[in-house]
mmCIF file with all atom_site columns, C-alpha atoms in Angstrom:
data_model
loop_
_atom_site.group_PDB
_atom_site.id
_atom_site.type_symbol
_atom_site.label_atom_id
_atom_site.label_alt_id
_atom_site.label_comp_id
_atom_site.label_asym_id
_atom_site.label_entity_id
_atom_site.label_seq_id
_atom_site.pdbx_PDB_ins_code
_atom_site.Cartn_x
_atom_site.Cartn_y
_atom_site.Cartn_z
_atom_site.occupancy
_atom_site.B_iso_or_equiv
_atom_site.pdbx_formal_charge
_atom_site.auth_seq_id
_atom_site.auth_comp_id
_atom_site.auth_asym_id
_atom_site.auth_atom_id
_atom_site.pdbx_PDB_model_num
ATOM 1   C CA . UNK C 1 1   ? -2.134 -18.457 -58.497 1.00 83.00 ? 1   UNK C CA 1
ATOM 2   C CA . UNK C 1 2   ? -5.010 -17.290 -56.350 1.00 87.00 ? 2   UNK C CA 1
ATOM 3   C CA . UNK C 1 3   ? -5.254 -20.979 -55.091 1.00 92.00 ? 3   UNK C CA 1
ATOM 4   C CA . UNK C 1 4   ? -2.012 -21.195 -53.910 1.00 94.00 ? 4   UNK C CA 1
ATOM 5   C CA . UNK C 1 5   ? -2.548 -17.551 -52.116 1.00 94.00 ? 5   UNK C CA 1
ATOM 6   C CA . UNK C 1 6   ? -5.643 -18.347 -50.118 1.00 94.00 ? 6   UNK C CA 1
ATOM 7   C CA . UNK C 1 7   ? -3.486 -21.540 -48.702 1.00 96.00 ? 7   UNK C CA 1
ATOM 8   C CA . UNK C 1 8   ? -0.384 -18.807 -47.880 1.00 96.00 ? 8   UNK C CA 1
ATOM 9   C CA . UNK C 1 9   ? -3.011 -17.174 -46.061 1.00 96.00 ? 9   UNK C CA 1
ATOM 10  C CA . UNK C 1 10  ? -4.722 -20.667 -44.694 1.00 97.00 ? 10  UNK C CA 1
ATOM 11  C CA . UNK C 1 11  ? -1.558 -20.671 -42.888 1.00 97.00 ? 11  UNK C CA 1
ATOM 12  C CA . UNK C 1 12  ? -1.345 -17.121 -41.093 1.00 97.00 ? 12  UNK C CA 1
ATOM 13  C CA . UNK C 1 13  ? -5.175 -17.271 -40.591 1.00 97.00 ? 13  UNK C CA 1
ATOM 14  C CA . UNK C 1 14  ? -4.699 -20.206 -38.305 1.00 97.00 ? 14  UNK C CA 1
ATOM 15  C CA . UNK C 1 15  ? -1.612 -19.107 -36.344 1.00 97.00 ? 15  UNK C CA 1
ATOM 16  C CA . UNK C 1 16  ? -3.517 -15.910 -35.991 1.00 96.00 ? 16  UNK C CA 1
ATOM 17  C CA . UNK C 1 17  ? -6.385 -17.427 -34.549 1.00 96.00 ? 17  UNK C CA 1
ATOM 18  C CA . UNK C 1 18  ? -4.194 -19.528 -32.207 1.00 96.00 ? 18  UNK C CA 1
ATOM 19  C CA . UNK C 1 19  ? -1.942 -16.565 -30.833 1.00 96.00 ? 19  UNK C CA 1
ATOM 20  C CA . UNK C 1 20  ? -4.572 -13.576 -30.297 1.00 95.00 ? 20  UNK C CA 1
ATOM 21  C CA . UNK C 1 21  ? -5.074 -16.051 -26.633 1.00 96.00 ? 21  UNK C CA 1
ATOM 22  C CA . UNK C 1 22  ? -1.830 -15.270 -25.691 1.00 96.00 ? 22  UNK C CA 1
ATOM 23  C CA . UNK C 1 23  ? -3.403 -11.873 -25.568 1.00 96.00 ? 23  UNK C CA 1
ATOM 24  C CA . UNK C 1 24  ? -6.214 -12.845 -22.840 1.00 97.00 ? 24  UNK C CA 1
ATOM 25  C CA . UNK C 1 25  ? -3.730 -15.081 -21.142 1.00 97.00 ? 25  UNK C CA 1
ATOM 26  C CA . UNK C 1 26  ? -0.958 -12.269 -21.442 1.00 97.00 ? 26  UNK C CA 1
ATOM 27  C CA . UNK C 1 27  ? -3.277 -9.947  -19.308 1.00 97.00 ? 27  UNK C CA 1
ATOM 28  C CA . UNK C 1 28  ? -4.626 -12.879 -17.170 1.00 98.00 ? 28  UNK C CA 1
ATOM 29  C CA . UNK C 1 29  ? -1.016 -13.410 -16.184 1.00 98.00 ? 29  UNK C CA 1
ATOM 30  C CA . UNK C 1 30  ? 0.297  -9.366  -15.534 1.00 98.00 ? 30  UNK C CA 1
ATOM 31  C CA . UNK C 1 31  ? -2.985 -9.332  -13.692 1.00 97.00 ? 31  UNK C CA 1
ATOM 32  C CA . UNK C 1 32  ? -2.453 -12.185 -11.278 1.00 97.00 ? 32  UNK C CA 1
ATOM 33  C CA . UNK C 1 33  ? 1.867  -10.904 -10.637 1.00 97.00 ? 33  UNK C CA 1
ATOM 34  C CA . UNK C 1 34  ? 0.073  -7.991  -10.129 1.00 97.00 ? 34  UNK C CA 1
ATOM 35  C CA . UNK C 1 35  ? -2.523 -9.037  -7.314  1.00 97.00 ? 35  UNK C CA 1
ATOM 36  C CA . UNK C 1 36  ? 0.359  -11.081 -5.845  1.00 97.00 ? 36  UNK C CA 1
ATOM 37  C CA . UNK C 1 37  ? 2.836  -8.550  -5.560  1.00 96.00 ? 37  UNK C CA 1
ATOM 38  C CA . UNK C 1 38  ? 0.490  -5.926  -4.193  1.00 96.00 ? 38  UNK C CA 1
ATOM 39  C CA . UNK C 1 39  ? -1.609 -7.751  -2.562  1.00 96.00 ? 39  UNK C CA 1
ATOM 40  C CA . UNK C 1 40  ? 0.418  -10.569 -0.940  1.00 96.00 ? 40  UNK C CA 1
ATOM 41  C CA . UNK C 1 41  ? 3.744  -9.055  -1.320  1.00 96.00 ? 41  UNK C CA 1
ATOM 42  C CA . UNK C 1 42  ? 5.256  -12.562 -3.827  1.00 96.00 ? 42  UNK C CA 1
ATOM 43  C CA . UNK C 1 43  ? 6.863  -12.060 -6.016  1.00 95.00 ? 43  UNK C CA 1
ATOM 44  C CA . UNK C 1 44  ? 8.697  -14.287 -8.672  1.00 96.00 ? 44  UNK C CA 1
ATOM 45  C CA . UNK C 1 45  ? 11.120 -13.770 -11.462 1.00 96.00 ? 45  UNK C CA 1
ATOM 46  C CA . UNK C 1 46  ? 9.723  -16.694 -13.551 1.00 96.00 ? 46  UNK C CA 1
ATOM 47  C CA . UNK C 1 47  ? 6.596  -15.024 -13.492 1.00 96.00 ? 47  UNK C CA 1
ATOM 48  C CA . UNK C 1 48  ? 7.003  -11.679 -14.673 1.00 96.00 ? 48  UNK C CA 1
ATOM 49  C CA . UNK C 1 49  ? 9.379  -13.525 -17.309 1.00 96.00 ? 49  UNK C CA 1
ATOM 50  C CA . UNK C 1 50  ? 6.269  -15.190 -18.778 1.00 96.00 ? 50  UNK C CA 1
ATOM 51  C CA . UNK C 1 51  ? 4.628  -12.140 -19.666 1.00 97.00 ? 51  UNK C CA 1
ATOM 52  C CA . UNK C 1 52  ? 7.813  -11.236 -21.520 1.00 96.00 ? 52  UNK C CA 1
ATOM 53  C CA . UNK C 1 53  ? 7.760  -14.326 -23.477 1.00 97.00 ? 53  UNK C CA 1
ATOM 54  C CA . UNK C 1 54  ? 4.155  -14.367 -23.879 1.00 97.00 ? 54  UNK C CA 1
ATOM 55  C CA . UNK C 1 55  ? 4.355  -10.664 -25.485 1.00 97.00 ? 55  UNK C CA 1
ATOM 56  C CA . UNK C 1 56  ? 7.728  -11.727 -27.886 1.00 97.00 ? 56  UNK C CA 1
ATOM 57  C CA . UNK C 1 57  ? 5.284  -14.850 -28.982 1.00 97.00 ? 57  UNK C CA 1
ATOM 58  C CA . UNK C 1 58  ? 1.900  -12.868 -29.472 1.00 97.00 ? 58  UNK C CA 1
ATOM 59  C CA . UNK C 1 59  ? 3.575  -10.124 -31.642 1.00 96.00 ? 59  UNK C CA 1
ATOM 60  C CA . UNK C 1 60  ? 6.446  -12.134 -33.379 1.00 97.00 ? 60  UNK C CA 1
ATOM 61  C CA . UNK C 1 61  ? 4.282  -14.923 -34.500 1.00 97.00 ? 61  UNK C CA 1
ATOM 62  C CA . UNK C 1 62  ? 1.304  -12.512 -35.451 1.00 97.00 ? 62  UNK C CA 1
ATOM 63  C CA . UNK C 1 63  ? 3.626  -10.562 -37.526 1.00 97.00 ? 63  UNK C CA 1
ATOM 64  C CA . UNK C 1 64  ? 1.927  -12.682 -40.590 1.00 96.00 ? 64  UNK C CA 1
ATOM 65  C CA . UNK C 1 65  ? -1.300 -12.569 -39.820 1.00 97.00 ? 65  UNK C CA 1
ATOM 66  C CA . UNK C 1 66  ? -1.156 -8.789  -39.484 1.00 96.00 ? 66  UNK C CA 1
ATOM 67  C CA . UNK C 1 67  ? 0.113  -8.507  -42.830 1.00 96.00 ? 67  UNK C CA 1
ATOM 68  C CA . UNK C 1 68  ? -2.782 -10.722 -44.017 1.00 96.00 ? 68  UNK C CA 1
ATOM 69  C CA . UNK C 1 69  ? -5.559 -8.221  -42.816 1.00 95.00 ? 69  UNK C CA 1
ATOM 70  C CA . UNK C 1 70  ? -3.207 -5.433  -43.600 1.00 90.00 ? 70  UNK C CA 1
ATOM 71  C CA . UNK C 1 71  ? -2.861 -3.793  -40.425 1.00 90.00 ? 71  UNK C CA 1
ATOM 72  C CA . UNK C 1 72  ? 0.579  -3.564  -40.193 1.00 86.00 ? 72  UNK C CA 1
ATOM 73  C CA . UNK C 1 73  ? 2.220  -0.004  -40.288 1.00 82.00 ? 73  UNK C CA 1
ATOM 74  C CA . UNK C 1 74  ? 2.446  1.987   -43.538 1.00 78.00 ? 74  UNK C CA 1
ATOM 75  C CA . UNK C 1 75  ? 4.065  4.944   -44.161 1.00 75.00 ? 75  UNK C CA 1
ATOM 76  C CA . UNK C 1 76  ? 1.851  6.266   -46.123 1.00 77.00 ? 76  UNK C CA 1
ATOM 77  C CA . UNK C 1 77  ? 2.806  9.306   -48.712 1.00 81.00 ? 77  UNK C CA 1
ATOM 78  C CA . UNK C 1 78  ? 1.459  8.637   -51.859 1.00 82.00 ? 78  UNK C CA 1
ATOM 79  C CA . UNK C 1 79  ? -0.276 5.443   -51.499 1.00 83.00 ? 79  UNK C CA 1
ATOM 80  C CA . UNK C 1 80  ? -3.560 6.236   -49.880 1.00 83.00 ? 80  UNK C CA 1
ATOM 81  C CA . UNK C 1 81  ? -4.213 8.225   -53.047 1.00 88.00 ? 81  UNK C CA 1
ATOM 82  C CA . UNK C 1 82  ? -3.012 5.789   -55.435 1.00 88.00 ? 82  UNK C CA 1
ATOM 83  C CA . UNK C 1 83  ? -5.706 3.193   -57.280 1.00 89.00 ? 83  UNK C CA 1
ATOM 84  C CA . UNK C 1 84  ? -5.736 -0.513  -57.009 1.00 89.00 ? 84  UNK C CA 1
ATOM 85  C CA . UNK C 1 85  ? -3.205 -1.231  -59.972 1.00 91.00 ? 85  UNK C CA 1
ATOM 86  C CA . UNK C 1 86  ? -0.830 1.407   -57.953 1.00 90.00 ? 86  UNK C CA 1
ATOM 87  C CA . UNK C 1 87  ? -1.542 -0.272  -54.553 1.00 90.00 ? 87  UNK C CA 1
ATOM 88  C CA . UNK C 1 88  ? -0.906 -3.697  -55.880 1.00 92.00 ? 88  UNK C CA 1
ATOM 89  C CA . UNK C 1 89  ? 2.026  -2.567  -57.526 1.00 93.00 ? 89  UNK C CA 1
ATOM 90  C CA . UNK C 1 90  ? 3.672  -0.180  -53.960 1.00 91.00 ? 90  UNK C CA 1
ATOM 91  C CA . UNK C 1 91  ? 3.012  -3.436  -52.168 1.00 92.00 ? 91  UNK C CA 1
ATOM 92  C CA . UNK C 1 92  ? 4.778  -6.076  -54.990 1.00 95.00 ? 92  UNK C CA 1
ATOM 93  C CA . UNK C 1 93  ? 7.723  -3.850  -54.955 1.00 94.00 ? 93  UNK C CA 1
ATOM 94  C CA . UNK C 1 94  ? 7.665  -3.537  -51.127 1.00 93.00 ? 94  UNK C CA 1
ATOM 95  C CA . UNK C 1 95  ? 7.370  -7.203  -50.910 1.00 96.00 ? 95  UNK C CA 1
ATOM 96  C CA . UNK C 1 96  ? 10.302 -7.732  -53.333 1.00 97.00 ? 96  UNK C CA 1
ATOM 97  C CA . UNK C 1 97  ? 12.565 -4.883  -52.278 1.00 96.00 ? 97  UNK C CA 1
ATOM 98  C CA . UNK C 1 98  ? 12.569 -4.965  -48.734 1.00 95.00 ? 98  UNK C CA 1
ATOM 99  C CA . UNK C 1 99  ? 10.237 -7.454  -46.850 1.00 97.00 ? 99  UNK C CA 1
ATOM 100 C CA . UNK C 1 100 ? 11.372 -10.423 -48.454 1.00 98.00 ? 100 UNK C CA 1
ATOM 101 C CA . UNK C 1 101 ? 14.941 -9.727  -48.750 1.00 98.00 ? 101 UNK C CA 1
ATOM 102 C CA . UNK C 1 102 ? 15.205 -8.557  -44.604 1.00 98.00 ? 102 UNK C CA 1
ATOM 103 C CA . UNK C 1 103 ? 13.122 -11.261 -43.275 1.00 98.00 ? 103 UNK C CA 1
ATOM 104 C CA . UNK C 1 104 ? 15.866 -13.167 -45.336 1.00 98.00 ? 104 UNK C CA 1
ATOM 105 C CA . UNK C 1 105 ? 18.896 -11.436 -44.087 1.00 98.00 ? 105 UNK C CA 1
ATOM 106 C CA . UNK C 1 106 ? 17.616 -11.571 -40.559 1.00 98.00 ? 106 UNK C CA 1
ATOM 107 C CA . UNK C 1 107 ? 16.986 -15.524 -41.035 1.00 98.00 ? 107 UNK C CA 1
ATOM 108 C CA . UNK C 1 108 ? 20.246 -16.371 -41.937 1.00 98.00 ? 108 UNK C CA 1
ATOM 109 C CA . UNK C 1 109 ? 22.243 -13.858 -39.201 1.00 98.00 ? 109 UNK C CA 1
ATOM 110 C CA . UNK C 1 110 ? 20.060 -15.249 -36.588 1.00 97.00 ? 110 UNK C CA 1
ATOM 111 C CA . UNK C 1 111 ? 19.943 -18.834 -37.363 1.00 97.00 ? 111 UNK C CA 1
ATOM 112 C CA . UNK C 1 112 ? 23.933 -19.931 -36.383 1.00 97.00 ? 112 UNK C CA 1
ATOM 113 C CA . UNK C 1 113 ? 22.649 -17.938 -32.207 1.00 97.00 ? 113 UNK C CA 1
ATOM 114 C CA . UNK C 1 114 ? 19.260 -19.830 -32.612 1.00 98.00 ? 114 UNK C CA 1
ATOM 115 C CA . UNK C 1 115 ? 20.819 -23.559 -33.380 1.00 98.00 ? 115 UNK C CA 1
ATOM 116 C CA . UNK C 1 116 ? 23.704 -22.867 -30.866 1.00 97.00 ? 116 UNK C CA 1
ATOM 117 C CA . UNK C 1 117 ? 20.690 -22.097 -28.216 1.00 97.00 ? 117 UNK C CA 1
ATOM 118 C CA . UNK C 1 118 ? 19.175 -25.247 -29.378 1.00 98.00 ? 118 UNK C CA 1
ATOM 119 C CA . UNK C 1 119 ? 22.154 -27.100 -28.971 1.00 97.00 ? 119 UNK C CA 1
ATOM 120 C CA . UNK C 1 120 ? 23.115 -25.946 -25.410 1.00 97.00 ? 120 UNK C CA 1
ATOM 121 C CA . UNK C 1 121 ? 19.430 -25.466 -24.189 1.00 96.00 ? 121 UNK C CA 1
ATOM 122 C CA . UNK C 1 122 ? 20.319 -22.145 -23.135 1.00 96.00 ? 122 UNK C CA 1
ATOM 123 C CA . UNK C 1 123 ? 18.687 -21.180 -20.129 1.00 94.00 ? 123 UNK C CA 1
ATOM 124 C CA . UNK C 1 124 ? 17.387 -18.260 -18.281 1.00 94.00 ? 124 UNK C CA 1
ATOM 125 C CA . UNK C 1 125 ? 17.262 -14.566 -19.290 1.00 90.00 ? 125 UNK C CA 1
ATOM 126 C CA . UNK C 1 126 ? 17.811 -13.988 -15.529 1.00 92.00 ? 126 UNK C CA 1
ATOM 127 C CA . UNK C 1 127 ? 19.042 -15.681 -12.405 1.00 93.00 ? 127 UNK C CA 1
ATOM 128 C CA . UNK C 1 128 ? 15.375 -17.440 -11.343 1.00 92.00 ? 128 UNK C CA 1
ATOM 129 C CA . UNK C 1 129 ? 13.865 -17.275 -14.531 1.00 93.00 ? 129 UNK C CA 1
ATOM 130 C CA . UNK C 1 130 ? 12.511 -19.510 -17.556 1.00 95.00 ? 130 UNK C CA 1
ATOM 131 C CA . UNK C 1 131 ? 15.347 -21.979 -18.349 1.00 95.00 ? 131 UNK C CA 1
ATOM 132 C CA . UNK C 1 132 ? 13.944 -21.651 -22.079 1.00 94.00 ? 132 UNK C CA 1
ATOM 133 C CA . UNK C 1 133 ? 15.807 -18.591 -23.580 1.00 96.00 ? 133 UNK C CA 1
ATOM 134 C CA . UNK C 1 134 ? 16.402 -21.152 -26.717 1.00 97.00 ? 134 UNK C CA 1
ATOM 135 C CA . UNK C 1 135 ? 12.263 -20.838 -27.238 1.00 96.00 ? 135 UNK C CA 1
ATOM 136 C CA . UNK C 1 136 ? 12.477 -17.464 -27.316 1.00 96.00 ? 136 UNK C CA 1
ATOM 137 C CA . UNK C 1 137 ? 15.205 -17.054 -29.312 1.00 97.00 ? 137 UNK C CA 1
ATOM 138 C CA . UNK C 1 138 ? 13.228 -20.111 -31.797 1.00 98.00 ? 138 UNK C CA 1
ATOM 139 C CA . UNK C 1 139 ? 11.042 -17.229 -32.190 1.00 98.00 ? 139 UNK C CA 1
ATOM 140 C CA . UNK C 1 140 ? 13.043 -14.732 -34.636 1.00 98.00 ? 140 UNK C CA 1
ATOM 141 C CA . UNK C 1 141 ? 12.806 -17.596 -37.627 1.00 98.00 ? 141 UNK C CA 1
ATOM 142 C CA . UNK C 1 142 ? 9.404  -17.900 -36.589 1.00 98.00 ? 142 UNK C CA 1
ATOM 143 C CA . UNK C 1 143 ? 8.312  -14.753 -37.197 1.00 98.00 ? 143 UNK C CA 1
ATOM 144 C CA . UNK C 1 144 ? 10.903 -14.493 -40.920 1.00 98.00 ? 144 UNK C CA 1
ATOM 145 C CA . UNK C 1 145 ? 9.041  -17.767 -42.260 1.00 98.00 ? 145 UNK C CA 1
ATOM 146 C CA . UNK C 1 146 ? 5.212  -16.862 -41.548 1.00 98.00 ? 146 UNK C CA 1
ATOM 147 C CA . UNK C 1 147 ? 6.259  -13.111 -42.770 1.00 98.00 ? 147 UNK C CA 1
ATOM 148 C CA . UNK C 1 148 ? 7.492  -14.481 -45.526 1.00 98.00 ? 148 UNK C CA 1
ATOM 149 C CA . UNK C 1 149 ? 4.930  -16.795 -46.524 1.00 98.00 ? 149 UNK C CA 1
ATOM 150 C CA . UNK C 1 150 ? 2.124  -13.783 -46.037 1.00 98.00 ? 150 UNK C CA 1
ATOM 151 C CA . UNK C 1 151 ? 4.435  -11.639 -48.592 1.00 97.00 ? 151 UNK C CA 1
ATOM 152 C CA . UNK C 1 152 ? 4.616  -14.618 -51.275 1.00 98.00 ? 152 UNK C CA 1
ATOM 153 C CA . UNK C 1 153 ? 0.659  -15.002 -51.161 1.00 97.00 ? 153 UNK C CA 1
ATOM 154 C CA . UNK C 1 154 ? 1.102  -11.252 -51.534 1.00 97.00 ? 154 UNK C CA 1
ATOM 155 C CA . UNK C 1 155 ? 3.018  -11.011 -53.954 1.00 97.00 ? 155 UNK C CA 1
ATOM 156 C CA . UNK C 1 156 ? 0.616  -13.885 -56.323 1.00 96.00 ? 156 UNK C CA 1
ATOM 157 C CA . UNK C 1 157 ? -1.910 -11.493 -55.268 1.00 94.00 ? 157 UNK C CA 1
ATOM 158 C CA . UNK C 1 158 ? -0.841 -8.242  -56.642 1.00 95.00 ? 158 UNK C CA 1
ATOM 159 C CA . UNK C 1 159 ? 0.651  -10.116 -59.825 1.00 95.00 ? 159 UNK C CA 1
ATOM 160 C CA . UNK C 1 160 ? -3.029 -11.307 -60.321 1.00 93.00 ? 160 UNK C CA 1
ATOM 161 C CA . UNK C 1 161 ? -3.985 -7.586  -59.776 1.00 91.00 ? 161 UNK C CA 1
ATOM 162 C CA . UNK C 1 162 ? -1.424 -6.260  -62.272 1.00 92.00 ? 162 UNK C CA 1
ATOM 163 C CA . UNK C 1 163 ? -2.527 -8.568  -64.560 1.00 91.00 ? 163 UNK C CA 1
ATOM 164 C CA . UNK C 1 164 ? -5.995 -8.034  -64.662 1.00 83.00 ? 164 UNK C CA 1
ATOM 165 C CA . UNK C 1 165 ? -7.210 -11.538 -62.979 1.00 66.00 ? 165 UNK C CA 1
ATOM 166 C CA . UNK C 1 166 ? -8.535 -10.746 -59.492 1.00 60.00 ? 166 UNK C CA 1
#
């Protein structure tokens, strides 16, 4: 079981160590429509429409991988205080009750707009923008898979927890 949840987290390790660049490139980028705009008075819609997509892409795919290193937002009323076997059991329900069945729901409601995209190559958000909107859009089951995934390995965690293995 513990195998199988250190290759889960193989996977959002990786694609977390690929997308924190967008970060630096993210900045890079407002920096230089910045100093264009300002500076040189250009301006250009495609531009400041990569910085959007860049930001959907770092946070959407890192989704995962912020799980993994459990960083991700808690509300936390009783769990702080709890001890590991009440931790590992919060987060197994969590997982069950709620993570895995709305990264679920929201896969199948947004696949049919994501495969129409797809099939039309839908194009720009605005008039003079990226003619990728599908890529963006790709990015919703992106971000429901890798979640998922992070939850399963998870999920074999705490069960290892609860039952006295790890």
């Amino acid at each position: 079981m513990n195998r199988l949840a250190d290759a889960l987290d193989t996977i959002n390790r990786n694609v977390g160590y690929v997308v924190r660049w967008l970060a630096l490139l993210m900045v890079l980028a407002q920096f230089g429509i910045v100093l264009l705009r300002y500076v040189f008075g250009v301006s250009w819609v495609w531009a400041n429409e990569s910085v959007l997509y860049m930001h959907a892409a770092f946070f959407m795919i890192a989704a995962g991988y912020t799980l993994l290193v459990d960083e991700h937002v808690r509300v936390d009323i009783w769990y702080a205080k709890e001890g590991p076997r009440g931790k590992a059991l919060t987060n197994l329900l969590g997982h069950l009750v709620l993570l895995i069945p709305s990264m679920t729901v929201l896969l199948l409601y947004s696949w049919p707009s994501v495969r129409n995209s797809w099939k039309i190559l839908e194009g720009p958000i605005s008039v003079g923008g990226i003619p990728a909107s599908f890529l963006l859009k790709t990015l919703i089951p992106i971000f429901c898979v890798l979640l998922i995934i992070q939850a399963v390995a998870n999920i074999l965690r705490d069960l290892a927890r609860l039952a006295g293995t790890r």
